[in-house]
Structure formats: C-alpha cells, structure tokens
Amino acid sequence: MTQRFPAIFLILLASLFILNLVQSSLTELIYDEAYYWYYAQNMDWGFFDHPPMVAFLIKIGSFLFDGELGVRFISCVLSVGTYVVLWLTIDNPKKKDHVVVFFLLLFSTTLLNAYGFFTLPDTPLLFFTALFLWLYKLFLEKPSYLLALAIGVVMAALMYSKYHAVLVIVFVLLSNLKLLREPRAWFAVIIALLCYIPHFVWLYGHDFVSIKYHIYERPNQAYSFSKFTLGYLVNLVAIFGLLFFWVYKALLKTNTTDLFVKALKYLSYGVIIFFFVSSFNRRVQTQWVVVISIPLAILTFNYILENSSSRKWVYRLGLVSLVIMLYARAWLVYKPLFPLRFETHDNTVWVNELKKKSKGVPVIFENSYRRPSMYSFYSGKPSFALNNHMYRKSQYSIDESEKSVQNKRILYVTKYAKSGDIQFLHSDNKTVYFGTFMDNFESFRKLQCIVDTTSVEKEYSLKIYNPYNFDVPLSKLSFSAAFSNAYKQVKDLQTMEVQAVKKDRQIIPARDTLEFRFELPKSKFENPKYFRVGVSENGLLPGLNGIPVKI
C-alpha cells in the first residue's frame, strides 16, 4: 500500500474524509440537494432535470445515516475516491515527494472542494470522469476486453450522472479516431448502451421530457456580453481560484507526448471551446464546465513536478487557498463569520415557522421546485409545487406528488400575493410569503394540451388529453394563452374561449382525449413569437399544460 500511497497521502486522505463527514453533518442542505433528496424518495430510472445517479447516491446514503449526512455520505466517499484515482493516473515518479502539493492543488479547486461534500449531479460526474480517464490510460498501455468492459460500464455511469458527460466521451474519442477501428472500443460502446437501456426506456415512456426541456423549452434571454461571454470567462477563472494562472499555464505549456496527454488536452480545450461558443447563445452556468477540473488537475500536477518555480507558487497560494476554503466551510455552518447569507443558512428556521403556521396541512408552493423539497426534508410533511405560466416544469410536474394534496385542505404559499391567512419572512429577511388555506383542493395540471399548428380560418385545433383515472368536468376549467418573446420569456397572458368539437360533451373522460377549437386572442405584447396554452382551476393562474407553439 505504501508503495503506491505514501503514508502522508493516506493521512491527508483520511483527514479530508473526516473533514467532509463533519462538514456534511453540520451544514444544512442547499436547495438543489433537497430537490435531489426528493428524487430519491421515489426512485426511478430518470427524473425531469437529470439522470438518476444523484438520487441513487442519496438513497444509499440515507439507508446508512439520517439527515444531511445521509444525503451526503456517498459524496464524501466519491470525493476521496477521486483523489485516489487521480493519484493512480499520475505516473511521474517524483509525485511521492510532493504529496502535500497534490492535495493543495485539488483542495484549492473551488468546485472540487465543494463537491467533496455537497451531493449534486456533478459529484459522481467528477469521480467517473477521473475513473474513465484512468481506465482509458490503462487501455492505451495494454488494451483488453476486460478493460473495455470496465470502460463501458463507467461510460454508462458517466451518462447516468449528467447528460454533459457526453462531452467527456466525445472529446476523448476525437483525440484518438483510430479507436473507431478498434473492436474492443466498440465492445465498450455496446456495453455502455446496454447499461443505459433502462434510462432510454424511461425517456421514451416520459415522451423525452428531459431532452425537450433542456433543448427546446428552457427560457433564455437576449445576448449580453457581460452576462454571457464575459461571465463565462470569469467562471473559468473562478473554478480554479487563486491557482487559475498556473492551471491554464500548464495546459498551454504541456506538450502532447502521447495519446493520453492528447486526450487530456482535447477534453480540456474541447469543453472550454464548446461552452465558449454556447456563451453567445445562452448563459453558461459555472458547474457546466467543472469537468475540466479532472484533466487539468492531471496536467497541472505533472507540469509542476517538472517546474520548481511553478510548484513553489502552487504551494504558497495553495496554503492561502486552504485557509480561505476552511474559513468558507466554517461560514457555511455559522453565518456570522461573513456578512452574506447562503443557501445553507436558516432553512430550519423558516421551515419550522411555516410548519407551525400550516397547522399540519400539506403546503403547496407556487412556482418553486426548491422550497417544497426543502420544506419536506426538514418538516417531514408532504409538499407540492404548483407551477404556472410564468415558471417552468419540474419533477413535481411529472411524478405522482399531486395525489398527496388532491381533495385535501391545504395551505397555498406564494410570494406574489399581497395578503393571506398567514405570512412568514423567508430566511433572506427580505422576502415575505403569504399563505392561504384552501379546502378540498383540486389540481389538474397534468392535463396535456396539444395544439395543431395548422390553423383553419383563424382557428386552431386543440386536443386535451386527460391522464387521470377520473373524469374532469369542463365547468371547473378555464383556458389561457401565454405569449412569449423569441427567448420564450412570457410577456402577456390572455384568457381564451375554447369550444368542444362535440358540443354535448361536458367532461374530459378519464385517460381519453377531447377535441376543441379556439381562436387565438390578440396579445397586448407587440410581435409575440410563441404562445402556450394553459389550464387553470381554483381561480389560480394557468399551468404549463401545452408546449410553446411558434406563431
């Protein structure tokens, strides 16, 4: 063991693991973690926003531990696993003399540090990227069907972690197109596809809802250099913190000496360029490029092993980063350490206040997939997200959570109202939420509105499918058209009249379709590009029952 892993390596690795376990236990969840915890309550082969790996990790951890540690335990394991795999991938004999620099380099990488305990889709993505590259290195040295099998399974695990993983696979392939003539490489692809079949089946069964949302339905905004492209370049600096100069210097200075180094450079440059081009179309989130942390960690450490001047700077700034990171971690637990509020602060405060004021009834949140999951985690009570035309769909839109509030007395919570039966102040100490009690609540947000885009004499054909196992009376429904601009940002809402083709029909039968016709009302927004049909009930704003239709 000490031949591969020096004693100091094992000591630092154990210390990191313990630190992450303590951090996980003491730090409240962030909203996305609570949302993924919600995924894990009803495991499936896919979810609205992401593949199922993140939910799988939480499910395993929750069997072992309660609370926040249960959500994060497997992330702590994968984090130290990433350090181990990266160490194994680096074969420079000098590395054993610079273990501390290795840990300082990785610990200073901001998102690698954060994903050491936060449980997000990028956590397994980083681990399986490191594992994939290590196996690929072994395959280049001595190809075999056994290694190909392992690579195939890991490629599937990558794709089960996050759809962005396809970039890892594609750019490594582009670095070595001779793999297209390698039977063992095709064997790995076949294994990966076979392992991924359950998710393909899930996507098909859910009408490819995840793909449609990410590619077609996600709102955007007009291009802004400062927000889009400049913001992206700033993110490229931020993910490496104080060491960004030496990381990118290593990328630029490293010569392509073999196929593995070529793969690392192709992956790094490929992801950077891909999202740079994307930044001219939409805002690139920081975590979308976090995968470059893995190949650049290998390139940077190899580079500084041969360059003493750079190594000294990485060591010095790494120590500064260590202090900053530890202080930031403490601040995540104890808010007074820094005059800013983060998502990990005071969630139990607002949840407990709302739980008390709700008097034990289910709470429905308007236009939020984050707050109902956070509320459910800390209150132990069911919750639901009711999204309208001004928001987006989420896992709550496609799962069975609606049943938990159907025909019950509920508390409807929104930040857009001016009054209500109860009110509470959110933990940001700025946003006031109002809640209104409703008896015998009914929701029909799963009704699907399908518009025939071919108009006939200014009329559109509309089919409404009722997926419920009960009839839905037309008398309980009202219809609207939400008009949006070219970026699918809603700018106007107009009520509209719909006429059933069979005029004697008063219901939409269970698991059946009813045909309507309607004239599109005139929008007050000048030159709308899309409209979306919505259905409302209970006097609430209309839901996201249709897809954006180009005008």
Coordinates of C-alpha atoms in Angstrom, one line a residue:
M1 CA 0.0 0.0 0.0
T2 CA 2.7 2.5 1.0
Q3 CA 4.5 1.8 -2.4
R4 CA 1.5 3.2 -4.2
F5 CA 0.3 5.5 -1.5
P6 CA 2.8 7.1 0.8
A7 CA 1.9 7.4 4.5
I8 CA 1.4 11.2 4.2
F9 CA -1.0 10.6 1.4
L10 CA -3.1 8.2 3.5
I11 CA -3.0 10.6 6.5
L12 CA -4.2 13.6 4.4
L13 CA -6.8 11.5 2.6
A14 CA -8.2 10.3 5.9
S15 CA -8.2 13.8 7.3
L16 CA -10.1 15.1 4.2
F17 CA -12.7 12.3 4.5
I18 CA -13.2 13.1 8.2
L19 CA -13.4 16.9 7.4
N20 CA -16.1 16.2 4.7
L21 CA -18.1 13.9 7.0
V22 CA -18.1 16.6 9.8
Q23 CA -19.0 19.3 7.2
S24 CA -21.8 17.2 5.8
S25 CA -23.3 16.6 9.3
L26 CA -23.2 20.3 10.4
T27 CA -24.1 22.0 7.2
E28 CA -27.8 22.5 6.2
L29 CA -28.8 21.3 2.7
I30 CA -28.7 23.7 -0.2
Y31 CA -31.9 23.8 -2.3
D32 CA -30.7 21.6 -5.1
E33 CA -29.6 18.9 -2.7
A34 CA -33.1 19.0 -1.1
Y35 CA -34.6 18.6 -4.6
Y36 CA -32.4 15.6 -5.4
W37 CA -33.3 14.2 -2.0
Y38 CA -36.9 14.5 -3.1
Y39 CA -35.9 12.5 -6.2
A40 CA -34.6 9.7 -4.0
Q41 CA -37.9 9.3 -2.2
N42 CA -39.4 7.7 -5.3
M43 CA -36.5 6.1 -7.2
D44 CA -36.8 5.8 -11.0
W45 CA -34.5 5.4 -14.0
G46 CA -34.8 9.1 -14.7
F47 CA -36.1 12.4 -13.5
F48 CA -37.3 15.6 -15.1
D49 CA -34.0 17.5 -14.9
H50 CA -31.3 14.8 -14.7
P51 CA -30.5 11.1 -15.0
P52 CA -30.9 9.1 -11.7
M53 CA -27.3 8.8 -10.4
V54 CA -27.6 11.6 -7.9
A55 CA -30.8 10.2 -6.4
F56 CA -29.2 6.7 -6.3
L57 CA -26.3 8.1 -4.2
I58 CA -28.7 9.8 -1.8
K59 CA -30.8 6.7 -1.5
I60 CA -27.8 4.6 -0.5
G61 CA -26.5 7.2 2.0
S62 CA -29.9 7.5 3.5
F63 CA -30.0 3.8 4.3
L64 CA -26.9 4.3 6.4
F65 CA -27.4 7.7 8.0
D66 CA -30.3 10.1 8.8
G67 CA -30.4 13.8 7.9
E68 CA -27.9 15.8 6.0
L69 CA -25.1 13.1 6.4
G70 CA -27.4 10.6 4.8
V71 CA -27.8 12.8 1.8
R72 CA -24.0 13.5 1.5
F73 CA -22.3 10.4 2.8
I74 CA -21.6 8.8 -0.6
S75 CA -20.4 12.1 -2.0
C76 CA -17.7 12.1 0.8
V77 CA -16.7 8.6 -0.4
L78 CA -16.6 9.6 -4.0
S79 CA -14.6 12.7 -3.2
V80 CA -11.7 10.8 -1.6
G81 CA -12.1 8.2 -4.4
T82 CA -11.5 10.9 -7.0
Y83 CA -8.2 11.9 -5.1
V84 CA -7.1 8.2 -5.2
V85 CA -7.9 7.7 -8.9
L86 CA -6.1 10.9 -9.9
W87 CA -3.1 9.8 -7.9
L88 CA -3.1 6.5 -9.6
T89 CA -3.4 8.2 -13.0
I90 CA -0.3 10.3 -12.5
D91 CA 2.7 8.0 -13.0
N92 CA 5.5 10.6 -12.6
P93 CA 8.0 9.0 -10.0
K94 CA 8.5 12.4 -8.4
K95 CA 5.0 12.6 -7.2
K96 CA 5.7 10.8 -3.9
D97 CA 7.9 13.8 -2.9
H98 CA 5.1 16.3 -3.4
V99 CA 2.0 14.8 -1.9
V100 CA 1.2 18.0 0.0
V101 CA 1.3 20.0 -3.2
F102 CA -1.1 17.4 -4.8
F103 CA -3.6 17.9 -2.0
L104 CA -3.3 21.7 -2.0
L105 CA -3.8 21.7 -5.8
L106 CA -7.1 19.7 -5.6
F107 CA -8.3 21.4 -2.4
S108 CA -7.8 24.8 -4.0
T109 CA -10.1 23.9 -6.9
T110 CA -13.3 25.5 -5.7
L111 CA -15.9 23.2 -7.1
L112 CA -13.8 20.0 -6.5
N113 CA -13.7 21.2 -2.9
A114 CA -17.5 21.9 -2.7
Y115 CA -18.4 18.7 -4.3
G116 CA -16.4 16.9 -1.7
F117 CA -19.5 17.0 0.5
F118 CA -22.4 18.6 -1.5
T119 CA -24.4 16.0 -3.3
L120 CA -25.1 17.2 -6.8
P121 CA -25.0 15.6 -10.3
D122 CA -21.5 16.9 -10.8
T123 CA -20.2 14.9 -7.8
P124 CA -20.5 11.5 -9.5
L125 CA -19.6 13.1 -12.8
L126 CA -16.2 14.2 -11.5
F127 CA -15.5 10.8 -9.9
F128 CA -16.5 8.8 -13.0
T129 CA -14.6 11.2 -15.3
A130 CA -11.4 10.5 -13.3
L131 CA -12.1 6.8 -13.3
F132 CA -12.8 6.8 -17.1
L133 CA -9.6 8.6 -17.8
W134 CA -7.6 6.2 -15.6
L135 CA -9.1 3.2 -17.3
Y136 CA -8.5 4.8 -20.7
K137 CA -4.9 5.3 -19.8
L138 CA -4.6 1.6 -18.9
F139 CA -6.3 0.6 -22.1
L140 CA -3.9 2.6 -24.2
E141 CA -1.0 0.8 -22.5
K142 CA -2.4 -2.7 -22.7
P143 CA -5.9 -3.0 -24.4
S144 CA -8.1 -5.9 -23.4
Y145 CA -11.7 -6.8 -23.4
L146 CA -11.8 -6.8 -19.6
L147 CA -10.7 -3.1 -19.6
A148 CA -13.1 -2.4 -22.4
L149 CA -15.9 -3.9 -20.3
A150 CA -14.9 -1.7 -17.4
I151 CA -14.8 1.4 -19.6
G152 CA -18.2 0.6 -21.0
V153 CA -19.7 0.4 -17.5
V154 CA -18.0 3.6 -16.5
M155 CA -19.2 5.4 -19.6
A156 CA -22.8 4.4 -18.7
A157 CA -22.2 5.7 -15.1
L158 CA -21.0 9.0 -16.6
M159 CA -24.2 9.3 -18.6
Y160 CA -26.3 8.3 -15.6
S161 CA -24.6 11.1 -13.7
K162 CA -25.3 14.0 -16.1
Y163 CA -26.0 14.5 -19.8
H164 CA -23.0 16.7 -20.1
A165 CA -20.9 13.5 -19.7
V166 CA -21.3 13.0 -23.5
L167 CA -18.7 15.7 -23.9
V168 CA -16.2 13.7 -22.0
I169 CA -16.7 10.7 -24.2
V170 CA -16.8 12.6 -27.5
F171 CA -13.7 14.7 -26.9
V172 CA -11.6 11.7 -25.8
L173 CA -12.8 9.8 -28.9
L174 CA -11.8 12.8 -31.1
S175 CA -8.3 12.7 -29.6
N176 CA -7.9 9.2 -31.0
L177 CA -10.0 8.4 -34.0
K178 CA -8.2 5.2 -34.5
L179 CA -10.5 3.8 -31.8
L180 CA -13.1 3.6 -34.5
R181 CA -11.2 0.7 -36.0
E182 CA -10.7 -0.9 -32.6
P183 CA -13.1 -3.8 -31.9
R184 CA -12.6 -3.6 -28.1
A185 CA -13.6 0.1 -28.2
W186 CA -16.8 -0.8 -30.0
F187 CA -17.3 -3.5 -27.4
A188 CA -17.1 -0.8 -24.7
V189 CA -19.7 1.3 -26.5
I190 CA -22.1 -1.7 -26.8
I191 CA -21.7 -2.4 -23.0
A192 CA -22.4 1.3 -22.3
L193 CA -25.5 1.3 -24.4
L194 CA -26.8 -1.9 -22.9
C195 CA -26.3 -0.5 -19.4
Y196 CA -28.1 2.7 -20.4
I197 CA -31.2 1.0 -21.9
P198 CA -33.3 1.5 -18.7
H199 CA -32.8 5.2 -19.0
F200 CA -33.6 5.2 -22.7
V201 CA -36.8 3.3 -21.8
W202 CA -37.7 5.8 -19.1
L203 CA -37.1 8.7 -21.6
Y204 CA -39.4 7.1 -24.2
G205 CA -42.1 6.4 -21.6
H206 CA -42.0 10.0 -20.5
D207 CA -42.0 11.5 -24.0
F208 CA -38.4 12.5 -23.8
V209 CA -39.4 15.2 -21.3
S210 CA -35.8 15.9 -20.1
I211 CA -34.4 16.3 -23.6
K212 CA -37.3 18.5 -24.7
Y213 CA -36.9 20.8 -21.7
H214 CA -33.2 21.3 -21.9
I215 CA -33.1 21.7 -25.7
Y216 CA -36.4 23.3 -26.5
E217 CA -38.5 24.6 -23.6
R218 CA -35.9 26.2 -21.3
P219 CA -36.3 30.0 -21.3
N220 CA -33.4 32.2 -22.5
Q221 CA -32.7 35.9 -22.7
A222 CA -31.2 38.4 -25.2
Y223 CA -27.4 38.1 -25.5
S224 CA -25.4 40.2 -23.2
F225 CA -21.6 40.2 -23.4
S226 CA -21.1 40.9 -19.7
K227 CA -23.6 38.3 -18.6
F228 CA -22.9 35.6 -21.1
T229 CA -19.4 35.6 -22.6
L230 CA -17.6 37.7 -20.0
G231 CA -19.4 35.9 -17.2
Y232 CA -18.3 32.6 -18.7
L233 CA -14.7 33.7 -18.8
V234 CA -14.9 34.8 -15.2
N235 CA -16.3 31.4 -14.3
L236 CA -13.2 29.7 -16.0
V237 CA -11.1 31.7 -13.5
A238 CA -13.3 31.1 -10.5
I239 CA -13.4 27.3 -10.7
F240 CA -9.6 27.2 -10.0
G241 CA -9.5 30.1 -7.5
L242 CA -6.0 31.5 -6.8
L243 CA -4.3 28.9 -8.9
F244 CA -6.0 29.6 -12.2
F245 CA -2.9 31.2 -13.8
W246 CA -0.7 28.1 -13.2
V247 CA -3.5 25.7 -14.2
Y248 CA -4.0 27.3 -17.6
K249 CA -0.3 27.8 -17.9
A250 CA 0.2 24.1 -17.5
L251 CA -2.5 23.5 -20.2
L252 CA -0.7 25.8 -22.6
K253 CA 2.8 24.7 -21.9
T254 CA 2.3 20.9 -21.8
N255 CA 3.5 19.2 -25.0
T256 CA 1.4 16.4 -26.4
T257 CA 3.8 13.5 -25.8
D258 CA 1.4 10.6 -26.1
L259 CA -2.3 9.7 -26.7
F260 CA -3.3 10.1 -23.1
V261 CA -1.9 13.6 -22.8
K262 CA -3.6 14.3 -26.1
A263 CA -6.9 13.1 -24.6
L264 CA -6.5 15.3 -21.6
K265 CA -5.8 18.4 -23.7
Y266 CA -8.6 17.6 -26.2
L267 CA -11.0 17.2 -23.3
S268 CA -9.9 20.4 -21.6
Y269 CA -9.9 22.6 -24.8
G270 CA -13.0 20.9 -26.2
V271 CA -15.1 21.7 -23.2
I272 CA -13.8 25.2 -22.9
I273 CA -14.4 26.0 -26.5
F274 CA -17.8 24.2 -26.6
F275 CA -19.2 26.3 -23.8
F276 CA -17.4 29.5 -25.1
V277 CA -19.4 29.1 -28.3
S278 CA -22.5 28.3 -26.3
S279 CA -22.0 31.5 -24.3
F280 CA -23.0 33.5 -27.4
N281 CA -26.4 31.9 -27.2
R282 CA -27.2 31.4 -23.5
R283 CA -25.8 31.9 -20.1
V284 CA -23.3 29.2 -19.1
Q285 CA -23.6 28.0 -15.5
T286 CA -20.3 27.5 -13.7
Q287 CA -20.8 23.9 -12.9
W288 CA -21.3 23.0 -16.6
V289 CA -17.5 23.3 -17.1
V290 CA -16.5 21.7 -13.8
V291 CA -15.5 18.5 -15.6
I292 CA -12.3 20.2 -16.9
S293 CA -11.1 20.1 -13.3
I294 CA -10.1 16.5 -13.7
P295 CA -7.9 16.6 -16.8
L296 CA -6.4 19.9 -15.8
A297 CA -5.6 18.5 -12.3
I298 CA -3.5 15.8 -14.0
L299 CA -1.8 18.1 -16.5
T300 CA -1.1 20.7 -13.8
F301 CA 0.4 18.4 -11.3
N302 CA 2.6 16.7 -13.9
Y303 CA 3.7 20.1 -15.1
I304 CA 4.6 21.5 -11.7
L305 CA 6.5 18.3 -10.9
E306 CA 8.9 19.3 -13.6
N307 CA 8.9 23.1 -12.9
S308 CA 10.1 24.0 -9.5
S309 CA 9.2 27.7 -9.8
S310 CA 5.5 27.0 -10.6
R311 CA 5.5 24.3 -7.9
K312 CA 6.6 26.8 -5.3
W313 CA 3.8 29.2 -6.4
V314 CA 1.2 26.5 -6.3
Y315 CA 2.4 25.5 -2.8
R316 CA 2.3 29.1 -1.5
L317 CA -1.0 30.0 -3.0
G318 CA -2.4 26.6 -2.1
L319 CA -1.8 27.3 1.5
V320 CA -3.6 30.6 1.2
S321 CA -6.4 28.9 -0.5
L322 CA -6.5 26.3 2.2
V323 CA -7.1 28.9 4.8
I324 CA -9.8 30.6 2.7
M325 CA -11.6 27.4 1.9
L326 CA -11.6 26.3 5.6
Y327 CA -13.0 29.7 6.6
A328 CA -15.6 29.5 3.9
R329 CA -16.6 26.0 5.0
A330 CA -17.0 27.2 8.6
W331 CA -19.1 30.1 7.3
L332 CA -21.4 27.6 5.6
V333 CA -22.2 26.3 9.1
Y334 CA -22.0 29.6 11.0
K335 CA -23.5 32.6 9.2
P336 CA -22.0 35.4 11.4
L337 CA -18.5 34.6 10.0
F338 CA -19.2 36.5 6.9
P339 CA -21.8 39.3 6.1
L340 CA -23.6 37.4 3.4
R341 CA -26.3 34.7 3.6
F342 CA -26.0 31.4 1.7
E343 CA -28.5 28.6 1.0
T344 CA -27.2 26.6 3.9
H345 CA -28.3 29.3 6.4
D346 CA -31.5 29.3 8.4
N347 CA -33.6 26.8 6.4
T348 CA -34.7 25.1 9.5
V349 CA -35.9 28.5 10.8
W350 CA -38.4 29.3 8.0
V351 CA -39.4 25.6 7.7
N352 CA -40.3 25.3 11.4
E353 CA -42.1 28.6 11.4
L354 CA -44.2 27.6 8.3
K355 CA -44.8 24.1 9.7
K356 CA -46.3 25.6 12.9
K357 CA -48.5 28.1 11.0
S358 CA -49.7 25.5 8.5
K359 CA -51.3 23.6 11.4
G360 CA -50.2 20.3 9.9
V361 CA -51.9 20.5 6.5
P362 CA -49.9 19.9 3.3
V363 CA -48.2 23.0 1.9
I364 CA -48.3 23.9 -1.8
F365 CA -45.7 26.3 -3.1
E366 CA -46.3 28.5 -6.2
N367 CA -43.6 28.5 -8.8
S368 CA -40.8 26.7 -6.9
Y369 CA -39.3 23.3 -7.2
R370 CA -36.8 24.1 -4.5
R371 CA -38.9 25.2 -1.5
P372 CA -41.3 22.3 -1.4
S373 CA -38.4 19.8 -1.3
M374 CA -36.6 21.8 1.4
Y375 CA -39.8 22.0 3.4
S376 CA -40.5 18.3 3.1
F377 CA -36.9 17.4 4.2
Y378 CA -36.9 19.5 7.4
S379 CA -40.6 19.2 8.3
G380 CA -41.2 15.6 7.4
K381 CA -44.5 16.7 5.8
P382 CA -45.7 16.3 2.2
S383 CA -45.5 19.3 -0.1
F384 CA -46.2 20.1 -3.7
A385 CA -45.1 22.6 -6.4
L386 CA -47.9 24.2 -8.4
N387 CA -46.2 25.9 -11.3
N388 CA -47.9 28.4 -13.6
H389 CA -47.3 30.1 -17.0
M390 CA -44.6 32.3 -15.5
Y391 CA -42.3 29.5 -14.4
R392 CA -41.0 26.1 -15.6
K393 CA -41.8 22.4 -15.2
S394 CA -40.0 20.2 -12.7
Q395 CA -40.1 16.7 -11.2
Y396 CA -43.3 17.7 -9.5
S397 CA -44.9 18.1 -12.9
I398 CA -44.4 14.5 -13.9
D399 CA -44.5 12.4 -10.8
E400 CA -47.4 11.4 -8.5
S401 CA -46.9 14.0 -5.8
E402 CA -50.1 15.8 -6.9
K403 CA -52.1 12.9 -5.3
S404 CA -50.8 13.8 -1.9
V405 CA -52.7 17.1 -1.9
Q406 CA -55.7 16.3 -4.1
N407 CA -59.1 16.9 -2.4
K408 CA -57.5 17.9 0.9
R409 CA -57.3 21.0 2.9
I410 CA -54.0 22.7 2.0
L411 CA -52.0 25.9 2.6
Y412 CA -51.2 27.6 -0.7
V413 CA -48.0 29.7 -0.3
T414 CA -46.8 32.4 -2.7
K415 CA -44.6 35.4 -2.6
Y416 CA -46.7 37.3 -5.2
A417 CA -49.8 37.8 -3.1
K418 CA -50.4 41.0 -1.0
S419 CA -52.2 39.2 1.8
G420 CA -53.3 35.8 3.1
D421 CA -54.3 33.8 6.1
I422 CA -50.7 33.6 7.3
Q423 CA -47.4 35.2 6.4
F424 CA -43.8 34.5 7.1
L425 CA -40.4 36.0 6.4
H426 CA -38.0 34.0 4.3
S427 CA -34.6 33.4 5.7
D428 CA -33.1 36.1 3.5
N429 CA -35.0 38.5 5.8
K430 CA -36.4 40.3 2.7
T431 CA -39.0 38.1 1.0
V432 CA -42.4 37.9 2.6
Y433 CA -44.5 34.9 1.8
F434 CA -48.3 34.7 2.2
G435 CA -50.3 31.5 2.7
T436 CA -54.0 30.9 2.1
F437 CA -55.9 27.9 3.3
M438 CA -58.0 26.1 0.7
D439 CA -60.5 23.3 1.4
N440 CA -61.0 20.3 -0.9
F441 CA -58.2 21.4 -3.2
E442 CA -58.2 20.2 -6.8
S443 CA -55.4 20.3 -9.3
F444 CA -55.5 19.3 -13.0
R445 CA -52.0 20.4 -14.0
K446 CA -51.3 17.1 -15.7
L447 CA -53.9 17.8 -18.5
Q448 CA -52.0 17.9 -21.7
C449 CA -52.9 20.5 -24.4
I450 CA -51.8 19.6 -27.9
V451 CA -52.2 22.3 -30.5
D452 CA -52.5 21.6 -34.2
T453 CA -50.2 24.3 -35.6
T454 CA -52.1 24.3 -38.9
S455 CA -54.8 27.0 -38.4
V456 CA -58.1 26.8 -40.4
E457 CA -59.8 30.1 -40.9
K458 CA -58.0 31.6 -38.0
E459 CA -59.0 28.7 -35.8
Y460 CA -56.6 26.2 -34.1
S461 CA -57.4 22.6 -33.3
L462 CA -56.7 21.7 -29.7
K463 CA -56.6 18.2 -28.2
I464 CA -56.7 17.8 -24.4
Y465 CA -55.6 14.5 -23.0
N466 CA -56.7 13.6 -19.5
P467 CA -54.2 11.2 -17.9
Y468 CA -56.1 10.9 -14.7
N469 CA -58.2 7.9 -13.7
F470 CA -61.2 10.2 -13.2
D471 CA -63.3 12.5 -15.5
V472 CA -62.5 16.2 -15.4
P473 CA -65.6 18.5 -15.7
L474 CA -65.2 21.3 -18.2
S475 CA -67.1 23.6 -15.9
K476 CA -64.1 23.6 -13.5
L477 CA -61.6 24.7 -16.1
S478 CA -60.7 28.0 -17.8
F479 CA -58.2 28.4 -20.6
S480 CA -55.5 31.0 -21.4
A481 CA -52.8 31.7 -23.9
A482 CA -49.4 32.9 -22.5
F483 CA -47.5 34.9 -25.1
S484 CA -43.7 35.0 -25.1
N485 CA -40.9 36.6 -27.0
A486 CA -38.2 34.9 -29.1
Y487 CA -36.4 33.7 -25.9
K488 CA -39.6 32.1 -24.5
Q489 CA -40.0 34.7 -21.8
V490 CA -43.7 35.2 -21.1
K491 CA -44.8 38.8 -21.7
D492 CA -48.6 38.6 -21.8
L493 CA -51.5 36.4 -20.7
Q494 CA -54.9 36.4 -22.3
T495 CA -57.9 34.3 -21.5
M496 CA -59.5 32.5 -24.4
E497 CA -62.6 30.6 -25.2
V498 CA -62.4 27.0 -26.4
Q499 CA -65.3 25.1 -28.0
A500 CA -65.6 21.4 -27.8
V501 CA -66.0 19.8 -31.3
K502 CA -68.6 17.6 -29.8
K503 CA -70.7 20.3 -28.2
D504 CA -72.7 18.0 -25.9
R505 CA -69.6 16.9 -24.0
Q506 CA -69.3 18.3 -20.5
I507 CA -66.3 16.3 -19.3
I508 CA -62.9 15.2 -20.5
P509 CA -63.1 11.4 -19.9
A510 CA -60.5 9.6 -17.8
R511 CA -57.5 8.6 -19.9
D512 CA -59.1 9.9 -23.0
T513 CA -58.8 12.9 -25.4
L514 CA -61.4 15.6 -26.2
E515 CA -61.1 17.8 -29.2
F516 CA -61.6 21.6 -29.2
R517 CA -61.3 24.6 -31.4
F518 CA -60.2 28.1 -30.5
E519 CA -59.3 31.4 -31.9
L520 CA -56.0 32.8 -30.6
P521 CA -56.7 36.0 -28.8
K522 CA -54.8 39.2 -29.6
S523 CA -51.8 39.8 -27.4
K524 CA -51.0 43.1 -25.8
F525 CA -47.4 42.3 -26.3
E526 CA -46.2 43.5 -29.7
N527 CA -45.0 40.9 -32.1
P528 CA -45.1 37.7 -29.8
K529 CA -43.1 34.7 -31.2
Y530 CA -44.7 31.9 -29.2
F531 CA -47.9 31.1 -27.3
R532 CA -48.6 28.4 -24.8
V533 CA -52.0 27.0 -23.8
G534 CA -52.6 26.8 -20.1
V535 CA -55.4 25.4 -18.0
S536 CA -56.4 26.9 -14.7
E537 CA -58.5 25.7 -11.8
N538 CA -59.4 27.1 -8.3
G539 CA -59.1 30.6 -9.7
L540 CA -55.4 30.2 -9.9
L541 CA -53.1 31.2 -12.7
P542 CA -52.9 28.8 -15.6
G543 CA -50.4 25.9 -15.7
L544 CA -47.9 24.7 -18.2
N545 CA -50.2 22.3 -20.0
G546 CA -49.0 22.9 -23.5
I547 CA -45.6 23.4 -25.1
P548 CA -44.5 26.7 -26.7
V549 CA -46.1 27.0 -30.2
K550 CA -44.4 29.2 -32.7
I551 CA -46.7 31.9 -34.1

